[in-house]
Coordinates of C-alpha atoms in Angstrom, one line a residue:
X8 CA 0.2 0.2 0.3
X9 CA 3.3 2.4 0.7
X10 CA 4.0 1.5 -2.4
X11 CA 1.0 2.6 -4.2
X12 CA 0.9 5.7 -2.8
X13 CA 4.2 7.0 -3.7
X14 CA 4.0 6.3 -6.8
X15 CA 0.5 8.2 -6.7
X16 CA 2.0 11.2 -5.3
X17 CA 5.4 10.7 -7.8
X18 CA 2.5 10.7 -10.1
X19 CA 1.0 13.8 -9.3
X20 CA 4.1 16.1 -9.0
X21 CA 5.1 15.0 -12.7
X22 CA 1.5 16.2 -13.5
X23 CA 1.6 19.1 -11.3
X24 CA 5.1 20.4 -12.7
X25 CA 3.8 19.6 -16.3
X26 CA 1.0 22.1 -16.2
X27 CA 3.0 24.1 -14.3
X28 CA 6.1 24.2 -17.5
X29 CA 2.3 24.5 -20.1
X30 CA 1.0 27.5 -18.2
X31 CA 4.5 29.6 -18.1
X32 CA 4.8 28.1 -22.2
X33 CA 1.5 30.1 -23.2
X34 CA 2.1 32.5 -21.0
X35 CA 5.6 33.4 -22.5
X36 CA 4.0 33.0 -26.1
X37 CA 1.3 35.4 -25.2
X38 CA 3.9 38.2 -24.2
X39 CA 5.6 37.8 -27.5
X40 CA 2.7 38.0 -29.2
X41 CA 1.9 41.2 -27.7
X42 CA 5.3 42.6 -28.5
X43 CA 5.0 41.4 -32.4
X44 CA 1.4 42.3 -33.3
X45 CA -1.2 44.7 -31.8
X46 CA -3.7 43.0 -32.0
X47 CA -2.8 38.9 -32.2
X48 CA -5.8 37.6 -34.2
X49 CA -5.8 34.7 -36.3
X50 CA -9.0 34.8 -38.7
X51 CA -9.0 31.3 -40.4
X52 CA -10.0 30.2 -43.5
X53 CA -11.0 26.5 -43.4
X54 CA -13.7 24.3 -45.0
X55 CA -17.4 23.5 -43.1
X56 CA -16.9 20.1 -42.4
X57 CA -13.1 19.9 -41.6
X58 CA -12.4 18.8 -37.8
X59 CA -8.8 19.5 -37.6
X60 CA -9.1 23.2 -38.8
X61 CA -11.3 23.7 -35.2
X62 CA -8.5 21.9 -33.4
X63 CA -5.9 23.6 -34.8
X64 CA -7.7 27.6 -34.2
X65 CA -8.3 26.0 -30.3
X66 CA -4.5 24.8 -30.5
X67 CA -3.8 29.1 -32.0
X68 CA -6.5 29.9 -29.1
X69 CA -4.6 28.3 -26.4
X70 CA -1.8 30.2 -27.7
X71 CA -3.1 33.7 -27.2
X72 CA -4.4 34.7 -30.4
X73 CA -8.1 35.8 -31.2
X74 CA -9.2 33.2 -33.4
X75 CA -11.7 33.9 -36.4
X76 CA -13.2 31.5 -38.2
X77 CA -14.3 31.7 -41.9
X78 CA -15.9 28.3 -43.6
X79 CA -16.9 27.9 -46.4
X80 CA -17.0 25.0 -49.6
X81 CA -13.6 23.4 -50.8
X82 CA -13.9 25.6 -54.2
X83 CA -14.2 28.8 -52.1
X84 CA -11.2 27.8 -50.0
X85 CA -9.4 26.8 -53.4
X86 CA -10.3 30.7 -54.7
X87 CA -8.8 31.9 -51.5
X88 CA -5.7 30.1 -51.4
X89 CA -5.2 30.6 -55.7
X90 CA -6.3 34.5 -55.4
X91 CA -3.7 34.8 -52.1
X92 CA -1.0 33.6 -53.8
X93 CA -0.6 30.0 -52.2
X94 CA 1.4 27.3 -53.8
X95 CA -0.3 24.4 -55.1
X96 CA 2.7 22.5 -53.2
X97 CA 3.0 24.1 -49.6
X98 CA -1.0 23.5 -49.5
X99 CA -2.6 22.2 -46.8
X100 CA -6.4 22.3 -45.5
X101 CA -7.1 25.8 -43.9
X102 CA -5.1 29.3 -44.3
X103 CA -4.7 31.3 -41.1
X104 CA -4.4 34.8 -42.0
X105 CA -2.2 37.0 -38.9
X106 CA -1.6 40.2 -39.2
X107 CA -0.1 40.4 -43.4
X108 CA 0.7 37.0 -43.1
X109 CA -0.3 34.3 -44.1
X110 CA 0.4 30.8 -42.5
X111 CA -0.6 27.9 -44.2
X112 CA -1.6 24.7 -42.7
X113 CA -1.2 22.8 -39.1
X114 CA 2.4 25.2 -38.2
X115 CA 3.4 25.6 -34.7
X116 CA 3.2 28.7 -33.1
X117 CA 7.1 28.4 -32.3
X118 CA 7.8 29.0 -36.4
X119 CA 5.2 31.5 -36.3
X120 CA 6.5 33.6 -33.8
X121 CA 10.2 33.1 -35.1
X122 CA 8.8 34.5 -38.4
X123 CA 7.4 37.4 -37.0
X124 CA 10.2 38.6 -34.7
X125 CA 12.3 38.5 -37.7
X126 CA 9.8 40.7 -39.7
X127 CA 10.1 39.1 -43.0
X128 CA 9.3 40.1 -46.0
X129 CA 8.0 36.7 -47.4
X130 CA 4.1 36.7 -47.8
X131 CA 3.7 33.6 -45.0
X132 CA 5.1 30.4 -43.9
X133 CA 3.4 26.9 -44.7
X134 CA 3.7 23.6 -43.6
X135 CA 2.3 20.8 -46.4
X136 CA -0.1 18.5 -46.4
X137 CA -1.3 17.7 -42.6
X138 CA 1.6 15.8 -41.0
X139 CA 0.5 13.3 -37.8
X140 CA 1.3 15.1 -34.2
X141 CA 1.3 18.9 -36.1
X142 CA -1.1 20.8 -33.9
X143 CA -4.5 19.9 -34.7
X144 CA -3.9 16.8 -35.8
X145 CA -3.6 13.5 -33.9
X146 CA -1.3 10.5 -34.1
X147 CA 2.4 10.4 -33.5
X148 CA 5.5 12.9 -34.7
X149 CA 7.5 11.0 -37.6
X150 CA 10.0 13.2 -39.0
X151 CA 10.8 17.2 -38.2
X152 CA 8.1 18.9 -39.8
X153 CA 9.7 21.1 -42.6
X154 CA 8.3 25.2 -42.7
X155 CA 8.8 26.7 -45.9
X156 CA 8.7 30.3 -46.7
X157 CA 5.9 31.4 -49.3
X158 CA 7.2 34.5 -51.4
X159 CA 5.8 37.7 -52.1
X160 CA 5.2 36.0 -55.6
X161 CA 3.7 33.0 -54.5
X162 CA 6.1 30.8 -55.1
X163 CA 7.9 27.9 -52.3
X164 CA 10.5 30.0 -50.7
X165 CA 12.0 26.8 -49.4
X166 CA 12.5 26.0 -45.9
X167 CA 12.1 28.4 -43.0
X168 CA 12.5 26.4 -39.9
X169 CA 12.9 23.3 -39.4
X170 CA 10.9 21.7 -35.8

């Protein structure tokens, strides 16, 4: 019985430590976002039936963004991506607009913050496809997330960062 209580106690302490670390990380991200952009509003443009897009929006909210969803048909989403110069090879299921930048797909907030801190001349960044374990996606992480830049003329600018 004593061993069981010890194991339970260790588990509770570990969980409390993780929760404290997570709250600290989110608060730190919120402070960075507020310094980078006056209004950390993210507009997620997604298909009406896309569950992972909604999960990505929830992820952004937890990271300090005010999130607005704009849902449409796949045809409307494709037109939005076309009209905003999102290259076909970098596309994912949703596009997020933050300030003057486009964030294509399930991009982790660390990459968004890094991109904004650098005051990039590029149009945005993209994590093509729907990689397992990326924000809003279930499953294990199989390889680093290769996040690309989107140039002002709507081309793949190459790798921005790997996370």
